[in-house]
PDB file of C-alpha atoms in Angstrom:
ATOM      1  CA  ARG A 257      -5.929  14.220  -6.758  1.00  0.00           C
ATOM      2  CA  SER A 258      -4.227  11.982  -9.249  1.00  0.00           C
ATOM      3  CA  TYR A 259      -6.184  11.294 -12.494  1.00  0.00           C
ATOM      4  CA  THR A 260      -4.751   9.063 -15.328  1.00  0.00           C
ATOM      5  CA  PRO A 261      -5.295  10.403 -18.967  1.00  0.00           C
ATOM      6  CA  VAL A 262      -7.295   8.245 -21.159  1.00  0.00           C
ATOM      7  CA  SER A 263      -5.553   9.732 -24.243  1.00  0.00           C
ATOM      8  CA  ALA A 264      -2.765   8.035 -25.756  1.00  0.00           C
ATOM      9  CA  ASN A 265       0.785   8.967 -25.798  1.00  0.00           C
ATOM     10  CA  TRP A 266       0.755   9.464 -29.432  1.00  0.00           C
ATOM     11  CA  ASP A 267      -2.095  12.288 -29.110  1.00  0.00           C
ATOM     12  CA  ARG A 268       0.072  15.343 -29.207  1.00  0.00           C
ATOM     13  CA  GLY A 269      -1.054  18.797 -27.839  1.00  0.00           C
ATOM     14  CA  TYR A 270      -3.571  17.651 -25.717  1.00  0.00           C
ATOM     15  CA  PHE A 271      -4.714  15.056 -23.097  1.00  0.00           C
ATOM     16  CA  ASP A 272      -8.147  13.701 -22.062  1.00  0.00           C
ATOM     17  CA  LEU A 273      -9.137  13.028 -18.644  1.00  0.00           C
ATOM     18  CA  LEU A 274     -12.320  10.743 -17.629  1.00  0.00           C
ATOM     19  CA  ILE A 275     -13.441  12.260 -14.137  1.00  0.00           C
ATOM     20  CA  LYS A 276     -16.589  10.810 -12.565  1.00  0.00           C
ATOM     21  CA  THR A 277     -18.548  13.468 -10.450  1.00  0.00           C
ATOM     22  CA  TYR A 278     -19.413  12.581  -6.946  1.00  0.00           C
ATOM     23  CA  PRO A 279     -21.916  14.756  -4.995  1.00  0.00           C
ATOM     24  CA  GLN A 280     -19.207  15.484  -2.322  1.00  0.00           C
ATOM     25  CA  GLY A 281     -16.340  15.542  -4.693  1.00  0.00           C
ATOM     26  CA  ASN A 282     -14.654  18.989  -4.630  1.00  0.00           C
ATOM     27  CA  VAL A 283     -12.323  18.610  -7.548  1.00  0.00           C
ATOM     28  CA  SER A 284     -14.888  16.749  -9.666  1.00  0.00           C
ATOM     29  CA  LEU A 285     -17.564  19.365  -9.039  1.00  0.00           C
ATOM     30  CA  TYR A 286     -14.922  22.034  -9.810  1.00  0.00           C
ATOM     31  CA  VAL A 287     -13.965  20.354 -13.105  1.00  0.00           C
ATOM     32  CA  ARG A 288     -17.593  19.788 -13.979  1.00  0.00           C
ATOM     33  CA  ASP A 289     -18.502  23.477 -13.594  1.00  0.00           C
ATOM     34  CA  MET A 290     -15.528  24.835 -15.583  1.00  0.00           C
ATOM     35  CA  LYS A 291     -16.198  26.929 -18.663  1.00  0.00           C
ATOM     36  CA  ILE A 292     -14.270  26.881 -22.063  1.00  0.00           C
ATOM     37  CA  GLY A 293     -11.455  29.192 -21.584  1.00  0.00           C
ATOM     38  CA  ASP A 294     -10.970  28.417 -17.801  1.00  0.00           C
ATOM     39  CA  LYS A 295      -7.394  27.336 -16.684  1.00  0.00           C
ATOM     40  CA  LEU A 296      -6.600  24.561 -14.539  1.00  0.00           C
ATOM     41  CA  GLN A 297      -2.863  23.789 -13.276  1.00  0.00           C
ATOM     42  CA  VAL A 298      -1.840  20.281 -13.624  1.00  0.00           C
ATOM     43  CA  LYS A 299       1.515  18.399 -12.864  1.00  0.00           C
ATOM     44  CA  GLY A 300       2.727  14.909 -13.595  1.00  0.00           C
ATOM     45  CA  PRO A 301       2.954  12.259 -14.526  1.00  0.00           C
ATOM     46  CA  LYS A 302       2.825  10.125 -11.363  1.00  0.00           C
ATOM     47  CA  GLY A 303       3.614   6.478 -11.154  1.00  0.00           C
ATOM     48  CA  GLN A 304       6.329   4.011 -12.543  1.00  0.00           C
ATOM     49  CA  PHE A 305       4.282   1.796 -15.073  1.00  0.00           C
ATOM     50  CA  VAL A 306       6.095   1.648 -18.577  1.00  0.00           C
ATOM     51  CA  TYR A 307       4.464  -0.480 -21.344  1.00  0.00           C
ATOM     52  CA  ARG A 308       7.016  -2.349 -23.451  1.00  0.00           C
ATOM     53  CA  PRO A 309       5.545  -4.131 -26.264  1.00  0.00           C
ATOM     54  CA  ASN A 310       5.700  -7.975 -26.395  1.00  0.00           C
ATOM     55  CA  ARG A 311       7.176  -8.307 -22.730  1.00  0.00           C
ATOM     56  CA  VAL A 312       3.821  -9.771 -21.551  1.00  0.00           C
ATOM     57  CA  ARG A 313       1.985 -12.690 -23.149  1.00  0.00           C
ATOM     58  CA  VAL A 314      -1.219 -11.674 -21.072  1.00  0.00           C
ATOM     59  CA  PHE A 315      -2.318  -8.790 -19.154  1.00  0.00           C
ATOM     60  CA  GLY A 316      -4.729  -9.715 -16.495  1.00  0.00           C
ATOM     61  CA  MET A 317      -6.654  -6.767 -15.383  1.00  0.00           C
ATOM     62  CA  ILE A 318      -9.099  -6.208 -12.461  1.00  0.00           C
ATOM     63  CA  ALA A 319     -10.776  -2.786 -12.540  1.00  0.00           C
ATOM     64  CA  GLY A 320     -13.223  -1.192 -10.132  1.00  0.00           C
ATOM     65  CA  GLY A 321     -15.019   1.929 -11.247  1.00  0.00           C
ATOM     66  CA  THR A 322     -12.838   4.878 -12.287  1.00  0.00           C
ATOM     67  CA  GLY A 323      -9.842   2.296 -11.997  1.00  0.00           C
ATOM     68  CA  ILE A 324     -10.482   1.564 -15.498  1.00  0.00           C
ATOM     69  CA  THR A 325      -8.780   4.624 -16.835  1.00  0.00           C
ATOM     70  CA  PRO A 326      -5.261   3.255 -16.586  1.00  0.00           C
ATOM     71  CA  MET A 327      -6.365  -0.180 -17.812  1.00  0.00           C
ATOM     72  CA  TYR A 328      -7.898   1.484 -20.894  1.00  0.00           C
ATOM     73  CA  GLN A 329      -4.684   3.421 -21.657  1.00  0.00           C
ATOM     74  CA  ILE A 330      -2.714   0.239 -21.581  1.00  0.00           C
ATOM     75  CA  MET A 331      -5.199  -1.564 -23.760  1.00  0.00           C
ATOM     76  CA  ARG A 332      -5.195   1.207 -26.381  1.00  0.00           C
ATOM     77  CA  ALA A 333      -1.379   1.222 -26.297  1.00  0.00           C
ATOM     78  CA  VAL A 334      -1.146  -2.567 -26.623  1.00  0.00           C
ATOM     79  CA  LEU A 335      -3.501  -2.781 -29.506  1.00  0.00           C
ATOM     80  CA  ASN A 336      -2.245   0.280 -31.416  1.00  0.00           C
ATOM     81  CA  ASN A 337       0.842  -1.376 -31.810  1.00  0.00           C
ATOM     82  CA  PRO A 338       0.851  -3.724 -34.761  1.00  0.00           C
ATOM     83  CA  GLU A 339       3.795  -5.685 -33.677  1.00  0.00           C
ATOM     84  CA  ASP A 340       2.678  -6.246 -30.066  1.00  0.00           C
ATOM     85  CA  ARG A 341       0.751  -9.640 -29.839  1.00  0.00           C
ATOM     86  CA  SER A 342      -0.203  -9.418 -26.094  1.00  0.00           C
ATOM     87  CA  THR A 343      -3.759 -10.340 -25.100  1.00  0.00           C
ATOM     88  CA  ILE A 344      -5.835  -8.666 -22.506  1.00  0.00           C
ATOM     89  CA  GLN A 345      -8.318 -10.239 -20.046  1.00  0.00           C
ATOM     90  CA  LEU A 346     -10.178  -7.771 -17.925  1.00  0.00           C
ATOM     91  CA  ILE A 347     -12.542  -7.934 -15.117  1.00  0.00           C
ATOM     92  CA  PHE A 348     -14.412  -4.852 -14.718  1.00  0.00           C
ATOM     93  CA  ALA A 349     -16.374  -4.511 -11.430  1.00  0.00           C
ATOM     94  CA  ASN A 350     -19.004  -1.549 -10.911  1.00  0.00           C
ATOM     95  CA  VAL A 351     -22.173  -0.800  -8.670  1.00  0.00           C
ATOM     96  CA  ALA A 352     -24.801  -0.537 -11.630  1.00  0.00           C
ATOM     97  CA  LEU A 353     -24.925  -0.595 -15.247  1.00  0.00           C
ATOM     98  CA  GLU A 354     -24.855   3.107 -15.466  1.00  0.00           C
ATOM     99  CA  ASP A 355     -21.643   3.245 -13.480  1.00  0.00           C
ATOM    100  CA  ILE A 356     -19.693   1.401 -16.111  1.00  0.00           C
ATOM    101  CA  LEU A 357     -17.278   3.957 -17.576  1.00  0.00           C
ATOM    102  CA  LEU A 358     -16.092   3.521 -21.134  1.00  0.00           C
ATOM    103  CA  LYS A 359     -18.408   0.568 -21.814  1.00  0.00           C
ATOM    104  CA  ASP A 360     -18.959   1.352 -25.431  1.00  0.00           C
ATOM    105  CA  GLU A 361     -15.210   1.698 -26.042  1.00  0.00           C
ATOM    106  CA  LEU A 362     -14.382  -1.461 -24.244  1.00  0.00           C
ATOM    107  CA  ASP A 363     -17.027  -3.335 -25.903  1.00  0.00           C
ATOM    108  CA  ALA A 364     -15.730  -2.050 -29.407  1.00  0.00           C
ATOM    109  CA  LEU A 365     -12.221  -3.112 -28.495  1.00  0.00           C
ATOM    110  CA  ALA A 366     -13.527  -6.542 -27.617  1.00  0.00           C
ATOM    111  CA  LYS A 367     -15.439  -6.850 -30.859  1.00  0.00           C
ATOM    112  CA  GLU A 368     -12.384  -5.356 -33.061  1.00  0.00           C
ATOM    113  CA  HIS A 369     -10.011  -7.796 -31.442  1.00  0.00           C
ATOM    114  CA  PRO A 370     -11.942 -10.820 -30.346  1.00  0.00           C
ATOM    115  CA  ASP A 371      -8.834 -12.913 -30.221  1.00  0.00           C
ATOM    116  CA  ARG A 372      -7.057 -10.480 -28.175  1.00  0.00           C
ATOM    117  CA  VAL A 373      -9.463  -8.594 -25.678  1.00  0.00           C
ATOM    118  CA  LYS A 374     -12.012 -10.428 -23.290  1.00  0.00           C
ATOM    119  CA  VAL A 375     -13.961  -8.073 -20.869  1.00  0.00           C
ATOM    120  CA  THR A 376     -15.960  -9.674 -17.879  1.00  0.00           C
ATOM    121  CA  TYR A 377     -18.433  -7.242 -16.338  1.00  0.00           C
ATOM    122  CA  CYS A 378     -19.582  -7.681 -12.660  1.00  0.00           C
ATOM    123  CA  LEU A 379     -22.110  -5.373 -11.136  1.00  0.00           C
ATOM    124  CA  ASN A 380     -23.477  -5.168  -7.566  1.00  0.00           C
ATOM    125  CA  THR A 381     -26.761  -4.259  -8.848  1.00  0.00           C
ATOM    126  CA  PRO A 382     -27.424  -5.786 -12.251  1.00  0.00           C
ATOM    127  CA  PRO A 383     -30.040  -4.339 -14.519  1.00  0.00           C
ATOM    128  CA  THR A 384     -33.543  -5.771 -15.211  1.00  0.00           C
ATOM    129  CA  PRO A 385     -34.077  -6.545 -18.771  1.00  0.00           C
ATOM    130  CA  ALA A 386     -36.140  -3.235 -19.152  1.00  0.00           C
ATOM    131  CA  GLU A 387     -32.981  -1.312 -18.048  1.00  0.00           C
ATOM    132  CA  ASN A 388     -30.833  -3.431 -20.338  1.00  0.00           C
ATOM    133  CA  ASN A 389     -32.692  -2.785 -23.840  1.00  0.00           C
ATOM    134  CA  GLY A 390     -34.748  -5.761 -23.220  1.00  0.00           C
ATOM    135  CA  HIS A 391     -31.922  -8.349 -22.459  1.00  0.00           C
ATOM    136  CA  PRO A 392     -31.136 -10.186 -19.339  1.00  0.00           C
ATOM    137  CA  TRP A 393     -27.882  -9.084 -17.575  1.00  0.00           C
ATOM    138  CA  GLU A 394     -25.293 -11.684 -19.156  1.00  0.00           C
ATOM    139  CA  GLY A 395     -22.289 -10.488 -16.614  1.00  0.00           C
ATOM    140  CA  TYR A 396     -21.718 -11.278 -12.923  1.00  0.00           C
ATOM    141  CA  THR A 397     -23.571 -10.200  -9.938  1.00  0.00           C
ATOM    142  CA  GLY A 398     -21.992  -8.999  -6.628  1.00  0.00           C
ATOM    143  CA  PHE A 399     -18.318  -8.711  -5.981  1.00  0.00           C
ATOM    144  CA  VAL A 400     -15.270 -10.049  -7.598  1.00  0.00           C
ATOM    145  CA  THR A 401     -14.551 -13.682  -6.241  1.00  0.00           C
ATOM    146  CA  GLU A 402     -11.442 -15.900  -6.501  1.00  0.00           C
ATOM    147  CA  GLU A 403     -13.525 -18.195  -8.750  1.00  0.00           C
ATOM    148  CA  MET A 404     -14.245 -15.368 -11.065  1.00  0.00           C
ATOM    149  CA  ILE A 405     -10.640 -14.557 -11.158  1.00  0.00           C
ATOM    150  CA  ARG A 406      -9.488 -18.084 -11.778  1.00  0.00           C
ATOM    151  CA  LYS A 407     -11.863 -18.601 -14.440  1.00  0.00           C
ATOM    152  CA  HIS A 408     -11.280 -15.161 -16.307  1.00  0.00           C
ATOM    153  CA  LEU A 409      -7.538 -14.130 -15.545  1.00  0.00           C
ATOM    154  CA  PRO A 410      -4.495 -16.000 -16.665  1.00  0.00           C
ATOM    155  CA  ALA A 411      -2.722 -18.214 -14.031  1.00  0.00           C
ATOM    156  CA  PRO A 412       0.782 -16.965 -12.592  1.00  0.00           C
ATOM    157  CA  ALA A 413       3.579 -17.259 -15.036  1.00  0.00           C
ATOM    158  CA  SER A 414       6.772 -15.254 -15.924  1.00  0.00           C
ATOM    159  CA  ASP A 415       4.999 -13.897 -19.100  1.00  0.00           C
ATOM    160  CA  ILE A 416       1.876 -12.787 -17.323  1.00  0.00           C
ATOM    161  CA  GLN A 417       1.408  -9.270 -15.687  1.00  0.00           C
ATOM    162  CA  ILE A 418      -1.621  -8.810 -13.427  1.00  0.00           C
ATOM    163  CA  LEU A 419      -2.849  -5.210 -12.925  1.00  0.00           C
ATOM    164  CA  MET A 420      -5.394  -3.901 -10.374  1.00  0.00           C
ATOM    165  CA  CYS A 421      -6.765  -0.564  -9.911  1.00  0.00           C
ATOM    166  CA  GLY A 422     -10.044   0.885  -8.235  1.00  0.00           C
ATOM    167  CA  PRO A 423     -11.989   0.550  -5.190  1.00  0.00           C
TER     168      PRO A 423
END
């Protein structure tokens, strides 16, 4: 299986993986059951995407489920570079509220960089107010649609990059 580290390139001596555990997932169950001191053989990297500061005016991102991991890594790289003024518009789709990986981290990035980061959530099964700290669900319900993409992502242009990852 291929996994995208969520740690940044400037984190030296270790890397963090975000792995969702699935009931039938052999690798995810194996990793979940590992103990401190157990060893795991890894190789990589795999893929061709290279982030270059200020080459893109806006990153438009569509992520589903664990597809958020490469998006999160790119977001952190862009926002950590004080010279990069790229903005990020993310549509993040999941089944239910409890499936939204890195929600606190994404919300924190949007709050810390309100002029540069916009996150739009979409759930197949939205929470009731009781399941959402007494608040009604403010995101979209159902699947990502063309209308949603047109409203929340940039229009095609030479300085726009659209990225998509996930189911």
